[in-house]
Structure formats: structure tokens, C-alpha cells
GROMACS .gro file of N, CA and C in nm:
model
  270
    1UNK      N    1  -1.606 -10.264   9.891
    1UNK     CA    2  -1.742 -10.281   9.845
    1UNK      C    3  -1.836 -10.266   9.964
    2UNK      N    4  -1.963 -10.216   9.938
    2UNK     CA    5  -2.075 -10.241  10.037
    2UNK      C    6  -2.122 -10.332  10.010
    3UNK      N    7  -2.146 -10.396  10.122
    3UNK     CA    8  -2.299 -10.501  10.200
    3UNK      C    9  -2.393 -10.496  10.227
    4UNK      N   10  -2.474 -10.499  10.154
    4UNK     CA   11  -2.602 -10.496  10.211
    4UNK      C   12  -2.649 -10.580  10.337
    5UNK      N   13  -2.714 -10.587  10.399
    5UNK     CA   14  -2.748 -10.703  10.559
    5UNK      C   15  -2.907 -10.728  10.525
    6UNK      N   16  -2.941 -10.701  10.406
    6UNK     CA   17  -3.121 -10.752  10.455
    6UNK      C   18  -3.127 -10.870  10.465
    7UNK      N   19  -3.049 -10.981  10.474
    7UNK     CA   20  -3.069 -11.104  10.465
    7UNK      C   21  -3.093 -11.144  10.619
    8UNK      N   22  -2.996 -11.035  10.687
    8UNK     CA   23  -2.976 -11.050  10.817
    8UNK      C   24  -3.098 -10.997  10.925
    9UNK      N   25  -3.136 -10.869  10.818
    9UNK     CA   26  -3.248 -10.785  10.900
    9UNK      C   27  -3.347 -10.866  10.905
   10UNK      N   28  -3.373 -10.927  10.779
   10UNK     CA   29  -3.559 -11.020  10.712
   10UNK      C   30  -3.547 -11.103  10.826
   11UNK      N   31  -3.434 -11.179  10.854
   11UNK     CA   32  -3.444 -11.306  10.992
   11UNK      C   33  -3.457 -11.223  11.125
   12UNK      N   34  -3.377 -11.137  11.145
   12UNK     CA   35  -3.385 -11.028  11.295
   12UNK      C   36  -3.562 -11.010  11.291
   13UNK      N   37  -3.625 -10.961  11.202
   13UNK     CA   38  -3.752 -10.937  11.241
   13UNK      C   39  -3.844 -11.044  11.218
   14UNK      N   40  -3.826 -11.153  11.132
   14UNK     CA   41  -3.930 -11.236  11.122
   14UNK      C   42  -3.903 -11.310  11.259
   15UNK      N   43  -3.798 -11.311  11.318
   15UNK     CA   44  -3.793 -11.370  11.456
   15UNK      C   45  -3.865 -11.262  11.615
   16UNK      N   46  -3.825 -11.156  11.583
   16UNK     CA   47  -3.932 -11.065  11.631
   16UNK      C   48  -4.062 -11.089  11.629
   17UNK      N   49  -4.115 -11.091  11.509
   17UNK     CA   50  -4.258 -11.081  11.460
   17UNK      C   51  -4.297 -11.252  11.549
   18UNK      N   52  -4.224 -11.292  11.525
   18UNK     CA   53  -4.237 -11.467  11.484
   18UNK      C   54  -4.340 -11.511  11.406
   19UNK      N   55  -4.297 -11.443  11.275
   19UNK     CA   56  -4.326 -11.496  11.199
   19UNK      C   57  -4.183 -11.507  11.090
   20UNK      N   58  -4.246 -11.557  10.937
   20UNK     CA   59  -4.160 -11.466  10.849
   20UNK      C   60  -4.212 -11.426  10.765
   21UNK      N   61  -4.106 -11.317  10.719
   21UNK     CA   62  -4.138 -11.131  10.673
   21UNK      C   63  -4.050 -11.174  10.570
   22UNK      N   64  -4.167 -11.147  10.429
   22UNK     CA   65  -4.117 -11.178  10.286
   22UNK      C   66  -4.071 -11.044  10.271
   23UNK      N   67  -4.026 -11.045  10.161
   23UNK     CA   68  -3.987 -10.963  10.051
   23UNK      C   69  -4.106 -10.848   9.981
   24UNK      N   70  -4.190 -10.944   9.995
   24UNK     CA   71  -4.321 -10.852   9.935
   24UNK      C   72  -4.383 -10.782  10.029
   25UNK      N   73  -4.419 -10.816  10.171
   25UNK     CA   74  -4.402 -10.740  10.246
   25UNK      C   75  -4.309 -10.586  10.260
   26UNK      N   76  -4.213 -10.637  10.296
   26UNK     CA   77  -4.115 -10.540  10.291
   26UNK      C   78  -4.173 -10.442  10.165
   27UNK      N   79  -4.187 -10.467  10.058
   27UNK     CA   80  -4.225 -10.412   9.890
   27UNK      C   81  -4.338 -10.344   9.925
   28UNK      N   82  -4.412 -10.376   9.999
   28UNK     CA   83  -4.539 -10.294  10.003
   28UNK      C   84  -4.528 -10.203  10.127
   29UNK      N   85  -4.433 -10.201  10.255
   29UNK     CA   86  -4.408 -10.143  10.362
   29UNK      C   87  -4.348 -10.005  10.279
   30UNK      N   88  -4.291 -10.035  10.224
   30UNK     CA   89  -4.195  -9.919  10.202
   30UNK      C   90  -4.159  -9.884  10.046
   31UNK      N   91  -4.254  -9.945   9.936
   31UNK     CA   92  -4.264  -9.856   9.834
   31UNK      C   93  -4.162  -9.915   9.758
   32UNK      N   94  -4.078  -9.979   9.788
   32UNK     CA   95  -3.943  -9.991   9.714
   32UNK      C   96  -4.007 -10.159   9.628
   33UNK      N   97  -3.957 -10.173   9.510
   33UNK     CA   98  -4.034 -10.279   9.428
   33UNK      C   99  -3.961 -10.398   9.472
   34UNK      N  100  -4.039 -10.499   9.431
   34UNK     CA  101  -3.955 -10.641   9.512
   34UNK      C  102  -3.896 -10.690   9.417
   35UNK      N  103  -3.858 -10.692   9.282
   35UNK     CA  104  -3.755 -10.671   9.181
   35UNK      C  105  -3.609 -10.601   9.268
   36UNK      N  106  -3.629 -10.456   9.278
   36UNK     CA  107  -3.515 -10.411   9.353
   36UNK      C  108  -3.484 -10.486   9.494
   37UNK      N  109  -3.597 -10.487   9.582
   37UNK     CA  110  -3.528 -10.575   9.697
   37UNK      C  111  -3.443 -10.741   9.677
   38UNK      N  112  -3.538 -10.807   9.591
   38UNK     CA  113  -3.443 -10.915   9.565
   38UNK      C  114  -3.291 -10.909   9.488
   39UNK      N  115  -3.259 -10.811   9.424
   39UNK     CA  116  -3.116 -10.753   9.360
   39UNK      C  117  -3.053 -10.726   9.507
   40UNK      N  118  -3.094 -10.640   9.561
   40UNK     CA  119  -3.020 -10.588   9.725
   40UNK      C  120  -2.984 -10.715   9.801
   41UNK      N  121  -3.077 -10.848   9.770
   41UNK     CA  122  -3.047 -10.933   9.839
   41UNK      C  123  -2.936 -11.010   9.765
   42UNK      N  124  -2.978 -11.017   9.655
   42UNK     CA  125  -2.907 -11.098   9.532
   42UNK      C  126  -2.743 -11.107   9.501
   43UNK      N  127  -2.792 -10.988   9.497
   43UNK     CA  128  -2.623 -10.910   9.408
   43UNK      C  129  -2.548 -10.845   9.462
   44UNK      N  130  -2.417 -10.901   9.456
   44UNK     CA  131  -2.299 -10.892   9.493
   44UNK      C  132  -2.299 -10.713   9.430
   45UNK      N  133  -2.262 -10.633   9.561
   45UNK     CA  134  -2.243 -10.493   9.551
   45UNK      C  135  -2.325 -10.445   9.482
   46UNK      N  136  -2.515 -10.447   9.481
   46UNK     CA  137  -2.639 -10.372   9.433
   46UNK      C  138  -2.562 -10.244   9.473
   47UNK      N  139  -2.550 -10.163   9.383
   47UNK     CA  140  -2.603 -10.005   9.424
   47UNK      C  141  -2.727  -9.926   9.449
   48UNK      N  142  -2.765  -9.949   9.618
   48UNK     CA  143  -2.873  -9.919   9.657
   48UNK      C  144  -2.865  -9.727   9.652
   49UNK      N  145  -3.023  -9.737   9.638
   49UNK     CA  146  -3.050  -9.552   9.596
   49UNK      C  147  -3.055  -9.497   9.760
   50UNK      N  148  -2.988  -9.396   9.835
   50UNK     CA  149  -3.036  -9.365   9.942
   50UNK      C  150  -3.137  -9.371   9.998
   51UNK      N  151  -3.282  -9.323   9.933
   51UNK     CA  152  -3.382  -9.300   9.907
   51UNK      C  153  -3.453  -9.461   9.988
   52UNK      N  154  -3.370  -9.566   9.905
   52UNK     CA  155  -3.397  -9.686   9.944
   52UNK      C  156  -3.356  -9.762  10.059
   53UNK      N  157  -3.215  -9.690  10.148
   53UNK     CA  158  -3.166  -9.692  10.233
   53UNK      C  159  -3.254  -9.654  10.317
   54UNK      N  160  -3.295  -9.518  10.320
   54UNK     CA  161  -3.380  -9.476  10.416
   54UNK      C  162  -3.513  -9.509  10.450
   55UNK      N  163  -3.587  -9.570  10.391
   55UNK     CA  164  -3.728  -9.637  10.372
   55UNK      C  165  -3.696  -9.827  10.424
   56UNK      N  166  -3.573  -9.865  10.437
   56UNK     CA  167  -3.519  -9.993  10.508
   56UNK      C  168  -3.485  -9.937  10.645
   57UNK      N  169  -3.447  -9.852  10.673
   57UNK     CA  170  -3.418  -9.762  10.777
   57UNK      C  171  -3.547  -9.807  10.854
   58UNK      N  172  -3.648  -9.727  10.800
   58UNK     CA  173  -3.802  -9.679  10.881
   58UNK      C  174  -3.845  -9.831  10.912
   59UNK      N  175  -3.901  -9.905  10.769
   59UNK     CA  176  -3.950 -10.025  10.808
   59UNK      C  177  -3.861 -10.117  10.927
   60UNK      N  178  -3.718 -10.123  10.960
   60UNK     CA  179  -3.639 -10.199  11.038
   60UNK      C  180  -3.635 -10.126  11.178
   61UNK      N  181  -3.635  -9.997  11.165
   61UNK     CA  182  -3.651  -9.930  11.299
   61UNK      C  183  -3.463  -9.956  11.325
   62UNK      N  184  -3.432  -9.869  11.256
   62UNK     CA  185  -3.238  -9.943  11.263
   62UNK      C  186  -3.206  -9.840  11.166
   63UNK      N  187  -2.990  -9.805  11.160
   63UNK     CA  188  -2.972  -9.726  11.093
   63UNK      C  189  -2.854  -9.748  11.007
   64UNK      N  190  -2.819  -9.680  10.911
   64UNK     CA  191  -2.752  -9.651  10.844
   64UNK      C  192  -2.662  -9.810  10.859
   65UNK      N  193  -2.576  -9.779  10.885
   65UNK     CA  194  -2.492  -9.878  10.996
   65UNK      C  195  -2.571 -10.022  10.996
   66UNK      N  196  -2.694 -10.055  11.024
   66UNK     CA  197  -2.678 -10.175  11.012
   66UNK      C  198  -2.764 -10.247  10.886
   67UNK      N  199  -2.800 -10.121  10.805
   67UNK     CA  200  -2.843 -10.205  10.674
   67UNK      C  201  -2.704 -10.236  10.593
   68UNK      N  202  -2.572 -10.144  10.608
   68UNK     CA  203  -2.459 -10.150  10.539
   68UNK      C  204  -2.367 -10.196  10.566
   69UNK      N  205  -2.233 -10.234  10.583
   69UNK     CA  206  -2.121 -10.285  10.622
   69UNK      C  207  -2.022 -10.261  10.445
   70UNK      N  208  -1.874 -10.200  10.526
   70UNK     CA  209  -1.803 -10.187  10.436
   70UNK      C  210  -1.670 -10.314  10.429
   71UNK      N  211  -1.633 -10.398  10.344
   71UNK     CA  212  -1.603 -10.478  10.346
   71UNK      C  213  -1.531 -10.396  10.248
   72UNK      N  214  -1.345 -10.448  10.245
   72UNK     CA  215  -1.252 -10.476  10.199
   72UNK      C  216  -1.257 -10.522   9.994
   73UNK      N  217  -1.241 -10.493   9.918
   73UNK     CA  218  -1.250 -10.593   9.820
   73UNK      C  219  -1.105 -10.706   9.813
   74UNK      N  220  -1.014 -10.688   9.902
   74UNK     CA  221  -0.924 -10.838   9.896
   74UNK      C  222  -0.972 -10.932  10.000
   75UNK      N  223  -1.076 -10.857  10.111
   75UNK     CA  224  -1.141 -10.954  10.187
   75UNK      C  225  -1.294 -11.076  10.115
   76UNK      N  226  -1.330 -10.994   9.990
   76UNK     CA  227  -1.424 -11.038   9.915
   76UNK      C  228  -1.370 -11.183   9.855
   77UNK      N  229  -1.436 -11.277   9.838
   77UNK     CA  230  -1.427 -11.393   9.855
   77UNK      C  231  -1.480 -11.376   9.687
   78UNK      N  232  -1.438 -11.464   9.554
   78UNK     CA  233  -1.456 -11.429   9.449
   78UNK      C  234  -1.574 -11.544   9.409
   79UNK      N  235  -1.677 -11.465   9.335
   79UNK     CA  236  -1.794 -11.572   9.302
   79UNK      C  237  -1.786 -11.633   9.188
   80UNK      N  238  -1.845 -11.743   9.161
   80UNK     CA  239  -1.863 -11.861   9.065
   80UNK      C  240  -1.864 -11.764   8.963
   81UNK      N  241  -1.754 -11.821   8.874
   81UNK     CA  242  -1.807 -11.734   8.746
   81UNK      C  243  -1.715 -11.624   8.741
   82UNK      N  244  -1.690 -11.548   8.830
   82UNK     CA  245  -1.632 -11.399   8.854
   82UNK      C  246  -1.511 -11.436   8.766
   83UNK      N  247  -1.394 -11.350   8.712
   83UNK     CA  248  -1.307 -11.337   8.632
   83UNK      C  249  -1.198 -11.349   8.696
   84UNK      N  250  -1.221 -11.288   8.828
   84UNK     CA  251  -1.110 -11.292   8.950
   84UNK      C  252  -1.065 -11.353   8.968
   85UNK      N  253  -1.193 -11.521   8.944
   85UNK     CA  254  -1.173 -11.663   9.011
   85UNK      C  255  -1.079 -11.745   8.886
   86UNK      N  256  -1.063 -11.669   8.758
   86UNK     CA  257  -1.016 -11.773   8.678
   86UNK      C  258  -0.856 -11.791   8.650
   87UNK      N  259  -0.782 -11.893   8.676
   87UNK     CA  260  -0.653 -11.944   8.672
   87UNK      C  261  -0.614 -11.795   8.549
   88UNK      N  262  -0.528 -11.733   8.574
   88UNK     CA  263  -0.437 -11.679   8.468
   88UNK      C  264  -0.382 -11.773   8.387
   89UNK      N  265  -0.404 -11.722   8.181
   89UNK     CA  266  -0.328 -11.800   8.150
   89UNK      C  267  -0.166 -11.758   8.093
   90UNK      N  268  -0.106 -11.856   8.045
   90UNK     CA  269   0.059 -11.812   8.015
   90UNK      C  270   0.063 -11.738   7.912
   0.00000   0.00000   0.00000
């Protein structure tokens, strides 16, 4: 699965800035709606649009590589709820 890192980027720059750098920000930097950015943040494996990759790109000043990370799915840790997580029954 992919990873998204904006959770990681929003703190890298609001510590830059020193400030912090919402979401809506970001939404208005780069066009992309803050509906979709909060899913990217949200959800377990968003399928982000390139398009949207590259416009996180510009606003972060950073690439490919560190908006993404490819993670394993037996390294994926199974979420509340997920089907993965539920006892097999007999």
C-alpha cells in the first residue's frame, strides 16, 4: 500500500513557518479541495490523483519520495473495524 506523509509534511512546515499550516491553507495554495486533503490525511490507502501529488510537491518544495512511502501490506497494522482484524470463525 501507499502512504501518504502529509501529516508529517503539515508539522515539517508549520514548524518552519512557526506557525501552523491548516488544511485550508494548503486547499487554497494549491487548488486541491480540503474534502480531498482531509481523505489523504484520513484514509487508510486514499488514492491520490498525480495531478494532486504534484501540486503537494510545489506547495512543500519536496518530492515524489517524500509525500509517498511504500509500505508492505503484512507490515500494515489492521484498523478498528477492518475484516482482517476479526477472529476467524469455525
Amino acid at each position: 500500500m501507499i502512504r501518504l506523509r502529509l501529516t508529517e509534511l503539515l508539522a515539517d512546515e508549520s514548524f518552519r513557518r512557526g506557525r501552523r499550516v491548516e488544511l485550508l491553507e494548503v486547499a487554497q495554495a494549491t487548488g486541491i479541495h480540503r474534502t480531498t486533503l482531509s481523505k489523504m490525511v484520513n484514509v487508510r490507502g486514499y488514492n491520490a490523483t498525480l495531478a494532486n501529488v504534484d501540486a503537494l510537491c510545489k506547495f512543500f518544495r519536496c518530492g515524489v519520495g517524500d509525500i509517498a512511502t511504500y509500505v508492505r501490506d503484512e507490515d500494515v497494522p489492521a484498523a478498528a473495524g477492518d475484516v482482517r482484524s476479526a477472529p476467524e470463525q469455525p
